[in-house]
Short mmCIF file of C-alpha atoms and ligand atoms in Angstrom, two decimals:
data_model
loop_
_atom_site.label_atom_id
_atom_site.label_comp_id
_atom_site.label_asym_id
_atom_site.label_seq_id
_atom_site.Cartn_x
_atom_site.Cartn_y
_atom_site.Cartn_z
CA MET A 1 161.39 25.26 124.74
CA LEU A 2 161.15 21.59 124.15
CA TYR A 3 164.41 20.53 125.80
CA ASN A 4 163.49 21.98 129.13
CA LYS A 5 163.83 19.18 131.71
CA GLY A 6 160.43 17.94 132.79
CA ILE A 7 158.41 20.67 134.61
CA GLY A 8 161.45 22.63 135.67
CA THR A 9 162.16 25.97 134.18
CA LEU A 10 165.30 26.41 132.01
CA GLU A 11 166.74 28.55 134.84
CA GLU A 12 166.48 25.59 137.11
CA THR A 13 167.90 23.05 134.64
CA VAL A 14 171.01 25.08 134.48
CA LEU A 15 171.64 24.82 138.17
CA LEU A 16 173.36 21.87 139.69
CA LYS A 17 172.20 20.56 143.04
CA PRO A 18 172.96 23.44 145.48
CA ASP A 19 175.69 21.47 147.27
CA LEU A 20 177.63 21.17 143.91
CA THR A 21 177.38 24.74 142.65
CA GLY A 22 179.82 26.56 144.78
CA ASP A 23 177.19 29.34 145.18
CA LYS A 24 178.41 31.94 142.67
CA PRO A 25 176.46 35.15 142.69
CA PRO A 26 173.32 35.27 140.44
CA GLY A 27 173.99 36.38 136.92
CA GLU A 28 177.07 34.20 136.58
CA LYS A 29 175.00 31.40 134.86
CA ARG A 30 177.76 30.08 132.58
CA GLU A 31 180.04 29.45 135.67
CA LYS A 32 177.42 27.02 137.07
CA ILE A 33 177.04 24.99 133.91
CA LEU A 34 178.60 21.52 134.22
CA THR A 35 179.49 19.88 130.80
CA ILE A 36 180.61 16.31 130.68
CA ALA A 37 181.53 14.53 127.47
CA ILE A 38 181.44 10.71 127.04
CA ASP A 39 182.66 9.00 123.95
CA GLY A 40 183.42 5.50 122.86
CA PRO A 41 182.37 2.67 120.63
CA ALA A 42 179.02 0.93 120.68
CA GLY A 43 178.47 -1.22 123.73
CA ALA A 44 181.13 0.43 125.91
CA GLY A 45 178.59 1.41 128.50
CA LYS A 46 178.17 5.02 127.61
CA SER A 47 174.44 5.34 127.87
CA THR A 48 173.92 3.31 131.22
CA ILE A 49 176.74 5.21 132.81
CA SER A 50 175.58 8.55 131.55
CA MET A 51 172.10 7.83 132.87
CA ILE A 52 173.53 7.10 136.37
CA ILE A 53 175.75 10.08 136.45
CA SER A 54 172.98 12.45 135.25
CA LYS A 55 170.73 11.12 138.09
CA ALA A 56 173.49 11.48 140.68
CA LEU A 57 174.12 15.03 139.66
CA ASN A 58 170.57 15.96 138.78
CA ILE A 59 171.63 17.12 135.26
CA ILE A 60 170.46 16.38 131.80
CA TYR A 61 171.60 13.30 129.91
CA LEU A 62 171.73 13.93 126.16
CA ASP A 63 172.03 10.78 124.09
CA THR A 64 173.22 12.09 120.72
CA GLY A 65 173.10 8.59 119.14
CA ALA A 66 169.31 8.86 119.25
CA MET A 67 169.57 11.86 116.93
CA TYR A 68 171.53 10.00 114.27
CA ARG A 69 169.09 7.10 114.65
CA ALA A 70 166.14 9.47 114.12
CA VAL A 71 167.62 10.78 110.91
CA ALA A 72 168.12 7.13 109.75
CA LEU A 73 164.51 6.34 110.66
CA LYS A 74 163.32 9.39 108.60
CA MET A 75 165.29 8.31 105.56
CA ILE A 76 164.11 4.60 105.92
CA SER A 77 160.53 5.73 106.24
CA LYS A 78 160.76 7.95 103.25
CA GLY A 79 162.43 5.07 101.22
CA ILE A 80 165.58 7.05 100.62
CA ASP A 81 168.65 5.04 99.67
CA LEU A 82 171.32 5.72 102.25
CA ASP A 83 174.01 5.64 99.63
CA ASP A 84 172.25 8.42 97.82
CA ARG A 85 173.97 11.37 99.60
CA ALA A 86 172.21 14.10 97.68
CA GLY A 87 168.78 12.28 98.45
CA VAL A 88 169.57 12.28 102.10
CA ILE A 89 170.77 15.79 102.20
CA SER A 90 167.61 17.04 100.53
CA ALA A 91 165.32 15.22 102.82
CA LEU A 92 167.31 16.49 105.79
CA GLU A 93 166.17 19.97 105.00
CA PHE A 94 162.60 18.88 105.75
CA THR A 95 163.67 16.89 108.91
CA ASP A 96 162.80 18.37 112.27
CA ILE A 97 164.57 16.95 115.28
CA GLN A 98 163.71 17.99 118.84
CA ILE A 99 164.63 16.69 122.24
CA LYS A 100 162.44 16.90 125.27
CA TYR A 101 162.61 15.32 128.72
CA ASP A 102 159.69 13.48 130.33
CA ASP A 103 160.37 12.68 133.95
CA ASP A 104 164.09 13.05 133.20
CA VAL A 105 163.92 10.57 130.32
CA GLN A 106 165.00 11.88 126.89
CA ARG A 107 162.27 11.75 124.22
CA LEU A 108 163.00 12.32 120.59
CA LEU A 109 160.53 14.14 118.42
CA LEU A 110 160.98 13.50 114.74
CA ASP A 111 158.83 15.91 112.72
CA GLY A 112 156.85 16.38 115.80
CA GLU A 113 156.22 12.83 116.53
CA ASP A 114 157.75 10.94 119.55
CA VAL A 115 159.65 8.07 117.90
CA THR A 116 161.84 7.24 120.83
CA SER A 117 160.74 3.66 121.10
CA TRP A 118 161.45 3.03 117.42
CA LEU A 119 165.06 3.97 117.52
CA ARG A 120 166.86 0.81 118.94
CA ALA A 121 165.93 -1.68 116.23
CA PRO A 122 169.18 -3.28 114.67
CA LYS A 123 168.24 -1.97 111.24
CA ILE A 124 168.17 1.48 112.58
CA SER A 125 171.64 1.00 114.29
CA GLU A 126 173.35 0.13 110.96
CA ALA A 127 171.49 2.94 109.12
CA ALA A 128 172.42 5.53 111.75
CA SER A 129 176.08 4.57 111.32
CA LYS A 130 175.69 5.34 107.43
CA VAL A 131 173.89 8.63 107.80
CA ALA A 132 176.42 9.72 110.43
CA GLU A 133 179.06 9.65 107.75
CA ILE A 134 177.51 12.57 106.00
CA PRO A 135 178.93 16.00 107.13
CA GLU A 136 175.62 17.81 106.53
CA VAL A 137 173.87 15.43 108.86
CA ARG A 138 176.47 15.91 111.53
CA ILE A 139 176.49 19.72 111.17
CA LYS A 140 172.72 19.93 111.60
CA LEU A 141 172.70 17.71 114.71
CA VAL A 142 175.88 19.28 116.29
CA ASP A 143 174.13 22.68 116.12
CA ILE A 144 171.26 21.30 118.22
CA GLN A 145 173.57 19.60 120.63
CA ARG A 146 175.72 22.71 121.19
CA GLN A 147 172.53 24.74 121.66
CA ILE A 148 171.37 22.48 124.39
CA ALA A 149 174.74 22.40 125.91
CA SER A 150 174.94 26.15 126.03
CA GLU A 151 171.98 26.31 128.34
CA ASN A 152 172.01 23.32 130.48
CA SER A 153 174.30 21.35 132.71
CA LEU A 154 174.62 17.99 131.09
CA ILE A 155 176.35 14.72 130.28
CA MET A 156 176.42 14.16 126.53
CA ASP A 157 177.41 10.95 125.05
CA GLY A 158 178.32 9.91 121.49
CA ARG A 159 181.46 9.54 119.30
CA ASP A 160 182.72 13.10 118.69
CA ILE A 161 181.68 14.91 121.82
CA GLY A 162 185.09 15.53 123.30
CA THR A 163 186.89 16.14 119.99
CA TYR A 164 184.32 18.17 118.07
CA VAL A 165 180.90 18.87 119.68
CA LEU A 166 182.23 20.26 122.94
CA PRO A 167 186.07 20.50 122.74
CA ASP A 168 186.07 22.90 125.80
CA ALA A 169 184.24 20.44 128.05
CA PRO A 170 186.24 20.33 131.31
CA LEU A 171 185.34 16.78 131.85
CA LYS A 172 185.87 14.17 129.16
CA PHE A 173 185.84 10.43 129.29
CA PHE A 174 186.42 7.78 126.69
CA LEU A 175 185.01 4.38 127.40
CA THR A 176 186.08 1.23 125.85
CA ALA A 177 185.73 -2.50 126.37
CA SER A 178 186.81 -5.54 124.37
CA LEU A 179 184.66 -6.40 121.24
CA GLU A 180 183.60 -9.74 122.85
CA GLU A 181 182.41 -8.07 126.04
CA ARG A 182 180.60 -5.35 124.08
CA ALA A 183 178.85 -7.92 121.89
CA GLU A 184 177.89 -9.95 124.81
CA ARG A 185 176.33 -6.83 126.58
CA ARG A 186 174.33 -5.99 123.50
CA TRP A 187 173.23 -9.67 123.18
CA LYS A 188 172.00 -9.72 126.77
CA GLU A 189 169.95 -6.67 126.03
CA THR A 190 168.11 -8.11 123.05
CA ASP A 191 165.00 -10.21 122.93
CA THR A 192 166.36 -13.83 122.80
CA LYS A 193 163.36 -14.80 120.65
CA ASP A 194 164.78 -12.64 117.84
CA ILE A 195 166.71 -15.31 115.75
CA ASP A 196 168.28 -12.60 113.63
CA GLN A 197 170.12 -11.31 116.62
CA ASP A 198 172.43 -14.06 117.78
CA TYR A 199 175.79 -13.29 119.36
CA ASP A 200 177.85 -13.57 116.17
CA SER A 201 175.70 -11.32 114.18
CA ILE A 202 175.72 -8.70 116.96
CA LYS A 203 179.45 -8.93 116.99
CA ARG A 204 179.77 -8.47 113.23
CA SER A 205 177.44 -5.58 113.27
CA ILE A 206 179.36 -3.88 116.10
CA MET A 207 182.53 -4.42 114.12
CA GLU A 208 181.06 -2.88 111.02
CA ARG A 209 179.77 0.11 112.98
CA ASP A 210 183.22 0.55 114.73
CA TYR A 211 184.80 0.57 111.37
CA ASN A 212 182.47 3.15 109.87
CA ASP A 213 182.58 5.26 113.02
CA GLU A 214 186.38 5.31 113.30
CA ASN A 215 187.13 5.75 109.52
CA ARG A 216 184.68 8.35 108.35
CA SER A 217 186.44 11.52 107.20
CA PHE A 218 184.27 14.11 109.17
CA SER A 219 184.74 13.83 112.97
CA PRO A 220 185.41 10.25 113.42
CA LEU A 221 185.25 8.27 116.61
CA LYS A 222 188.49 9.13 118.29
CA LYS A 223 189.66 9.67 121.91
CA SER A 224 190.24 13.37 122.57
CA GLU A 225 193.83 13.81 123.85
CA ASP A 226 192.54 15.41 127.10
CA ALA A 227 189.92 12.61 127.73
CA THR A 228 190.32 10.12 130.59
CA LEU A 229 190.38 6.56 129.08
CA ILE A 230 188.39 4.00 131.07
CA ASP A 231 188.50 0.35 129.93
CA THR A 232 185.22 -1.02 131.28
CA THR A 233 186.07 -4.75 130.35
CA GLY A 234 185.37 -6.84 133.44
CA LYS A 235 184.12 -3.81 135.30
CA SER A 236 180.63 -3.47 136.83
CA ILE A 237 178.35 -0.53 136.08
CA GLU A 238 178.76 0.54 139.71
CA GLU A 239 182.68 0.42 139.56
CA VAL A 240 182.71 2.52 136.28
CA SER A 241 180.20 5.05 137.50
CA SER A 242 182.01 5.56 140.83
CA ILE A 243 185.41 5.98 139.06
CA ILE A 244 183.72 8.76 136.91
CA LEU A 245 181.93 10.33 139.81
CA GLU A 246 185.13 10.57 141.67
CA TYR A 247 186.76 12.52 138.85
CA ILE A 248 183.74 14.85 138.67
CA HIS A 249 183.67 15.53 142.45
CA ARG A 250 187.43 16.28 142.27
CA TYR A 251 186.84 18.78 139.51
CA LEU A 252 184.01 20.41 141.33
CA GLU A 253 186.11 20.68 144.42
CA ARG A 254 188.90 22.39 142.46
CA ARG A 255 186.24 24.77 140.75
CA ARG A 256 184.82 25.73 144.08
CA GLY A 257 188.33 26.53 145.27
CA ASP A 258 189.08 28.90 142.27
O1 DC B 1 175.39 5.54 120.33
P1 DC B 1 174.56 4.88 119.32
O2 DC B 1 174.78 3.42 119.04
O3 DC B 1 173.02 5.10 119.52
O4 DC B 1 174.75 5.69 117.88
C1 DC B 1 174.19 5.29 116.75
C2 DC B 1 175.21 5.61 115.60
O5 DC B 1 175.12 6.98 115.39
C3 DC B 1 176.58 5.15 115.70
O6 DC B 1 176.82 4.06 114.80
C4 DC B 1 177.43 6.22 115.41
C5 DC B 1 176.53 7.45 115.25
N1 DC B 1 176.94 8.56 116.14
C6 DC B 1 177.82 9.40 115.73
O7 DC B 1 178.36 9.35 114.62
N2 DC B 1 178.04 10.49 116.57
C7 DC B 1 177.56 10.71 117.73
N3 DC B 1 177.86 11.78 118.41
C8 DC B 1 176.49 9.67 118.16
C9 DC B 1 176.33 8.61 117.41
#
C-alpha cells in the first residue's frame, strides 16, 4: 500500500516506539494506535508542530491540506472553473489521490504523479479553500484520511479533524495565533523576491481563507469542544511542541495504567 511509511511494513507503522506502547499482547492492534488531531486556521503552526511531534513519537504526519491543494491543482490544470460545482464534481470522479511516505516525508500522488512540490503556490492556497467548500470533495478526501488513520498511529492536521474526520481521537488540539502573527510567519516563509507576496496581500489572503473555512456549510473550521486550545501567539515552536508533547505523554501514562 502506498501509504506505508518508508520501507517499514504496515505492521511496523502501527506500532509506536516500544517505550510508549504499554506492551499490549499481540493481536490488540487497535489498542496501540495513537491518533492525534490538530486543527486551526492557516499559519497557526499546525504543520511545523505536527512534523516535530510525529518525529518525536515515530508516527506518521498526515497533512490533509495537501489533499485539498491537490484537488485544486487538478481543477486548475484541467481549466475547470472553481465556481462550476458540477464541473468540479465530475472531474473529481477521475481524480486519484494517494499518499506515500519517503523517508518519513509525505508525498502526494495526483493521478499517479508526485505533485508535492507544486502544492504550496499562493494560487493553489486560494483555490484549495474554494474546492474545500464542496461536500463531494470533502467526502472523498475524508474517506482516504479515515482509512489511513484506521491502520496507522498518526498526527493529522487540518480544519475538521477533531470535529468530523476523527471525532473519537483521544488527543485533539486547536492551534490559533493572531492574524498579524500568522501573516508574518507566512511572509517569512515566502521568497522575498516574489513581489506579489508582500505582507499585506498575504494577510488579506489569510483573512479570506479564514472566512471561507469558518463559514462553509459542510464541516467548517471550528474548535471541537473536547480539543485543547493553544494560542501560539508569541510562543516559539519549541514551547508549543513541548506543551503538546506533555499532554500526549500524560495521556499515554494514563492509557498504560488502564
Ligand atoms: O492547511 P492548508 O493551508 O494546506 O489547507 C489548504 C486549504 O484546504 C485551506 O484553505 C482549507 C482547506 N482544508 C480543509 O478545508 N480541511 C482540511 N482538513 C484541510 C484543509
